[in-house]
Amino acid sequence: MTVAERTPPRPLAPVLARIALGLGLVAAGAALGWQGQRVTPTPGLNAVQTPLAFPLNGAEALNVRLEGDRSDLSVGGLAWPGRAALSGQAVRRERNPLRAQATREGGTLNLDLRLNVQPLKEGVIRVSTRPLQHRLDTQLSRAVPITLTTDTYSGDTRLDLHALRVRTLNVRSGFGKVVATLPERQSGPLTFVTLGGPVTLHARPTWRAPALRVNTESGDVRLDLAAARVESLSVGVLSGDVTGDLPRTDRTSVASGHGDVALNLPDGAAGTFDLRSEGGHVALTVPRDVPLRVRFTDRTALQLPPGLKRQGNTAATDAEALNDPDLDLFIDAPSADLTLRGPGDAPEGDTPS
């Protein structure tokens, strides 16, 4: 019978020496990979809050511009009464300064606030640094007319304008949500332009304006504007759905690239409505008692409600509306459904309160 012999133990020192040599080679390779690079901590990463306070000083109007490349922007109204033109705060890192400028032109106070975020430099490493969303939160005077411009590349924009006297509004957003409550009273023209991100607009029945324009390249548009009054409404969406309740208008234009359109028209709807969709389905709900004419293209598969009289690519509620309608609707879409809403019926998708 043969007994296996135990392998004689090897000295430990040579083994440790080989391990040390291997680690040394790894370290040398890492050093070669980082040759010419210097690892330094990033200064100014602490989060700070910067208060904002600009007095009105007798100004009769405000011209406000808020800008941030990667910052959230918010706007609201100051408590009444008040002598401030603008108050609020900026939440930022120390290394990203808030730039604020105030100038006076006659009775108009111009305020320009910018909060931009610096990119980290190559070769700089952040250690145990929590992410921080930069914010510019402002409240504006409700005592004077305001021209307001907001511009952000990446970040959400939230506007509560119900208490403000808005002369003109221009909102531009790259990528982020836009949520706005529109003025409670008469305002000037309002414009919302975005590259990507949803747009949600809410208005009370007392809001009046000459024009509202909404354009987005990619993002859903939700309108909650029932019973408000706008002379001209224009909505353009390249990719995204358009839904909600429309205001009373004289002229409405909705253009959709790739997305569905589902809209409720208000009681007393009148004027012209031009709706064009390249590749989505259209669903419209119209009050039953509105004298209506619908014109549509050859490519549109239109589902009409009972009772409408059709002649070729035109349909109307009666013979008089065929020549002189209160609401003149034109549809160019692959498919469309038209529904008539009776008196007192809640629009589809709404819940009676």
XYZ file of C-alpha atoms in Angstrom:
353
model
C 0.000 0.000 0.000
C 1.360 3.369 -1.093
C 0.854 6.396 1.146
C 0.806 9.850 -0.504
C 3.504 12.052 0.832
C 2.613 15.496 2.104
C 4.023 18.364 0.058
C 6.736 19.963 2.075
C 5.851 23.475 3.212
C 7.348 26.362 1.257
C 8.946 29.299 3.010
C 6.450 32.123 3.525
C 8.839 34.974 2.783
C 9.228 34.251 -0.983
C 5.420 33.958 -1.368
C 4.863 37.327 0.273
C 7.604 38.782 -1.869
C 5.870 37.616 -5.057
C 2.529 39.058 -3.850
C 4.197 42.363 -3.072
C 5.787 42.356 -6.517
C 2.406 41.777 -8.186
C 0.786 44.587 -6.241
C 3.676 46.818 -7.136
C 3.164 46.107 -10.837
C -0.567 46.907 -10.534
C 0.224 50.158 -8.760
C 2.771 51.041 -11.404
C 0.219 50.421 -14.159
C -2.316 52.623 -12.426
C 0.306 55.315 -12.028
C 1.077 55.153 -15.743
C -2.644 55.427 -16.531
C -2.946 58.556 -14.417
C 0.333 60.037 -15.605
C -0.097 63.746 -16.194
C -3.363 63.866 -14.183
C -3.677 65.578 -10.858
C -6.525 64.639 -8.551
C -7.779 67.652 -6.650
C -10.865 68.222 -4.535
C -13.506 70.562 -5.960
C -13.885 73.742 -3.930
C -17.203 75.468 -3.358
C -19.475 72.409 -3.245
C -21.227 73.465 -0.043
C -24.929 74.283 -0.457
C -25.947 77.839 0.408
C -29.142 79.894 0.335
C -28.921 83.422 -1.013
C -31.815 85.730 -0.053
C -33.293 88.037 -2.690
C -34.815 91.447 -1.969
C -35.375 94.282 -4.434
C -37.518 97.264 -3.379
C -40.080 98.793 -5.709
C -38.923 102.351 -4.964
C -41.826 103.961 -6.776
C -41.516 101.932 -9.981
C -44.707 101.772 -12.030
C -43.802 98.592 -13.957
C -41.482 95.584 -13.709
C -39.425 93.880 -16.392
C -38.135 90.594 -14.915
C -35.871 88.009 -16.526
C -35.032 84.731 -14.747
C -32.444 82.423 -16.268
C -30.739 79.155 -15.326
C -29.017 76.529 -17.433
C -29.590 73.639 -14.980
C -31.827 75.225 -12.380
C -35.455 74.981 -11.322
C -37.346 78.268 -11.572
C -40.460 79.247 -9.638
C -42.532 82.434 -9.592
C -45.369 83.490 -7.318
C -46.992 86.639 -5.991
C -45.973 88.648 -2.943
C -48.362 89.171 -0.078
C -50.526 92.276 -0.388
C -49.782 95.047 0.384
C -46.020 95.266 -0.035
C -43.267 97.600 -1.120
C -40.965 94.965 -2.585
C -40.587 94.412 -6.302
C -39.098 90.926 -5.910
C -38.155 88.709 -3.008
C -37.154 85.081 -2.662
C -34.040 82.964 -2.498
C -31.549 81.038 -4.580
C -30.430 77.550 -3.524
C -26.998 76.876 -5.002
C -23.471 75.671 -4.427
C -20.912 78.241 -3.364
C -19.013 77.819 -6.615
C -22.078 78.787 -8.704
C -22.764 82.464 -8.054
C -26.138 84.123 -8.489
C -25.836 87.059 -10.848
C -28.401 89.787 -10.199
C -28.697 93.153 -11.874
C -31.229 95.929 -11.299
C -31.557 98.933 -13.614
C -34.101 101.700 -13.955
C -35.580 103.095 -17.158
C -38.051 105.820 -16.354
C -40.871 104.238 -14.382
C -39.789 100.658 -15.235
C -37.556 98.607 -12.935
C -35.544 95.954 -14.816
C -34.436 92.887 -12.846
C -32.134 90.275 -14.396
C -31.330 87.158 -12.306
C -29.152 84.316 -13.580
C -28.184 81.083 -11.834
C -25.929 78.910 -13.981
C -24.170 75.707 -12.910
C -20.481 75.274 -13.727
C -19.449 71.872 -15.108
C -16.723 69.987 -13.260
C -13.275 70.144 -14.825
C -11.482 67.073 -16.176
C -9.374 65.355 -13.551
C -11.490 66.660 -10.674
C -13.125 64.092 -8.409
C -16.019 64.726 -6.042
C -15.833 62.650 -2.887
C -18.971 62.055 -0.774
C -20.806 65.003 -2.358
C -24.588 64.858 -2.294
C -26.403 65.986 -5.441
C -28.006 69.420 -5.248
C -30.785 70.749 -7.452
C -30.165 74.444 -7.942
C -33.301 76.581 -7.514
C -34.310 80.155 -8.071
C -37.513 80.844 -6.126
C -39.077 84.289 -6.527
C -42.182 86.227 -5.556
C -43.149 89.340 -7.508
C -45.139 92.449 -6.681
C -48.815 92.313 -7.518
C -49.103 96.119 -7.453
C -47.608 96.918 -10.890
C -47.740 95.445 -14.421
C -45.041 92.838 -15.091
C -43.214 91.713 -18.197
C -41.810 88.293 -17.296
C -39.296 86.146 -19.168
C -38.004 82.778 -17.930
C -35.332 80.726 -19.674
C -33.877 77.426 -18.456
C -32.081 74.693 -20.358
C -32.570 71.830 -17.899
C -34.896 72.212 -14.942
C -38.550 72.583 -14.028
C -40.453 75.848 -14.344
C -43.390 76.464 -11.995
C -45.427 79.655 -12.230
C -48.305 80.779 -10.020
C -49.433 83.963 -11.750
C -53.019 84.142 -10.533
C -52.423 87.258 -8.393
C -50.062 89.074 -10.787
C -50.680 91.771 -13.383
C -48.948 90.175 -16.345
C -48.339 92.469 -19.289
C -46.359 89.900 -21.299
C -45.083 86.384 -20.512
C -42.391 84.444 -22.377
C -41.427 81.011 -21.011
C -38.631 79.050 -22.660
C -37.526 75.657 -21.390
C -35.111 73.095 -22.745
C -35.800 69.905 -20.827
C -38.064 69.960 -17.787
C -41.656 70.295 -16.665
C -43.563 73.524 -17.159
C -46.538 74.017 -14.830
C -48.367 77.348 -14.780
C -51.454 78.839 -13.181
C -52.393 81.746 -15.422
C -53.466 85.203 -14.191
C -56.855 85.563 -12.572
C -57.578 88.786 -14.419
C -56.898 90.284 -17.839
C -53.355 89.700 -19.093
C -51.290 90.351 -22.174
C -50.104 87.648 -24.604
C -48.571 84.499 -23.085
C -46.013 82.263 -24.815
C -44.633 78.855 -23.766
C -41.879 77.224 -25.855
C -40.111 73.989 -24.817
C -37.831 71.382 -26.375
C -38.788 68.453 -24.151
C -41.018 67.941 -21.153
C -44.725 68.187 -20.354
C -46.590 71.506 -20.255
C -49.591 71.929 -17.938
C -51.632 75.147 -17.914
C -54.478 76.027 -15.554
C -56.695 79.108 -15.679
C -59.710 80.354 -13.774
C -62.873 81.403 -15.649
C -62.056 85.099 -15.058
C -58.851 85.032 -17.112
C -58.843 87.030 -20.357
C -56.009 87.432 -22.871
C -55.451 88.422 -26.494
C -53.243 85.417 -27.286
C -51.863 82.164 -25.886
C -49.196 80.171 -27.730
C -47.789 76.779 -26.683
C -45.095 74.995 -28.694
C -43.127 71.920 -27.681
C -40.906 69.592 -29.644
C -41.389 66.571 -27.385
C -43.833 66.459 -24.495
C -47.494 66.263 -23.612
C -49.598 69.414 -23.347
C -52.419 69.483 -20.797
C -54.841 72.433 -20.876
C -57.266 73.234 -18.071
C -58.709 76.471 -19.441
C -62.469 75.887 -19.514
C -64.615 79.066 -19.391
C -61.602 81.390 -19.724
C -61.452 83.718 -22.744
C -58.606 84.013 -25.272
C -58.892 85.755 -28.601
C -56.281 83.549 -30.301
C -55.011 80.125 -29.165
C -52.177 78.282 -30.915
C -50.815 74.872 -29.850
C -48.061 73.040 -31.712
C -46.601 69.678 -30.637
C -44.149 67.643 -32.680
C -44.279 64.531 -30.471
C -46.754 64.266 -27.599
C -50.439 64.280 -26.725
C -52.644 67.363 -26.468
C -55.495 66.968 -23.977
C -57.833 68.946 -21.763
C -60.417 71.730 -21.814
C -60.155 74.659 -24.200
C -61.116 78.261 -23.439
C -63.565 80.301 -25.471
C -61.697 81.708 -28.449
C -62.158 83.506 -31.750
C -59.366 81.541 -33.437
C -57.898 78.193 -32.405
C -55.092 76.309 -34.119
C -53.805 72.904 -32.976
C -51.029 71.128 -34.886
C -49.780 67.694 -33.790
C -47.037 65.574 -35.305
C -47.054 62.189 -33.586
C -49.495 62.064 -30.701
C -53.178 61.956 -29.916
C -55.456 64.958 -29.479
C -58.395 64.809 -27.045
C -60.029 68.176 -26.362
C -63.268 69.484 -24.891
C -64.699 72.693 -26.283
C -66.477 75.006 -23.813
C -70.123 75.989 -23.708
C -70.731 78.809 -26.153
C -67.802 77.776 -28.347
C -67.529 79.909 -31.468
C -65.059 81.123 -34.065
C -62.702 79.073 -36.226
C -60.879 75.918 -35.146
C -58.119 74.503 -37.361
C -56.872 71.069 -36.244
C -54.136 69.179 -38.062
C -52.525 65.905 -36.982
C -49.858 64.064 -38.923
C -50.062 60.673 -37.252
C -52.369 60.608 -34.225
C -56.018 60.135 -33.375
C -58.284 63.125 -32.753
C -61.232 63.175 -30.337
C -63.302 66.347 -29.921
C -66.272 67.024 -27.666
C -68.492 69.944 -28.702
C -71.584 71.400 -26.958
C -74.720 70.099 -28.640
C -76.441 73.484 -28.894
C -73.636 75.147 -30.894
C -74.368 75.723 -34.610
C -71.470 73.731 -36.040
C -69.856 73.124 -39.398
C -67.139 70.485 -39.813
C -64.877 70.319 -42.851
C -62.353 67.513 -43.273
C -59.884 66.114 -45.798
C -60.112 62.980 -47.915
C -57.614 61.139 -45.693
C -59.612 61.767 -42.513
C -61.714 58.836 -41.299
C -64.264 60.919 -39.373
C -66.805 59.404 -36.998
C -69.741 61.838 -36.844
C -72.421 61.872 -34.146
C -76.052 61.240 -35.121
C -77.970 64.244 -36.404
C -75.299 66.006 -38.418
C -76.053 66.565 -42.094
C -73.214 65.627 -44.414
C -72.406 66.884 -47.897
C -69.170 65.454 -49.278
C -66.320 66.463 -46.975
C -68.528 68.830 -44.983
C -71.029 68.194 -42.198
C -73.200 70.583 -40.187
C -75.787 70.598 -37.429
C -78.388 72.116 -39.805
C -78.739 73.790 -43.191
C -78.153 77.272 -41.788
C -74.936 76.209 -40.047
C -73.736 74.736 -43.334
C -73.356 78.281 -44.690
C -73.062 80.437 -41.552
C -71.872 78.442 -38.504
C -71.024 79.825 -35.082
C -68.210 77.271 -34.828
C -66.301 76.478 -38.013
C -64.167 73.370 -37.520
C -61.558 72.034 -39.947
C -59.904 68.628 -39.364
C -56.953 67.110 -41.197
C -55.980 63.867 -39.429
C -55.815 60.122 -40.114
C -58.820 59.482 -37.858
C -61.157 61.602 -35.757
C -64.177 61.200 -33.491
C -66.651 64.012 -32.895
C -68.961 63.872 -29.872
C -71.786 66.241 -28.951
C -72.191 67.101 -25.268
C -75.634 67.828 -23.883
C -76.452 70.747 -21.548
C -75.182 70.107 -18.038
C -73.062 67.134 -19.085
C -69.512 67.173 -17.748
C -66.827 66.983 -20.445
C -65.447 63.500 -20.970
C -62.756 62.765 -18.416
C -64.017 65.373 -15.926
C -65.794 64.676 -12.668
C -68.645 66.947 -11.616
C -67.959 68.738 -8.344
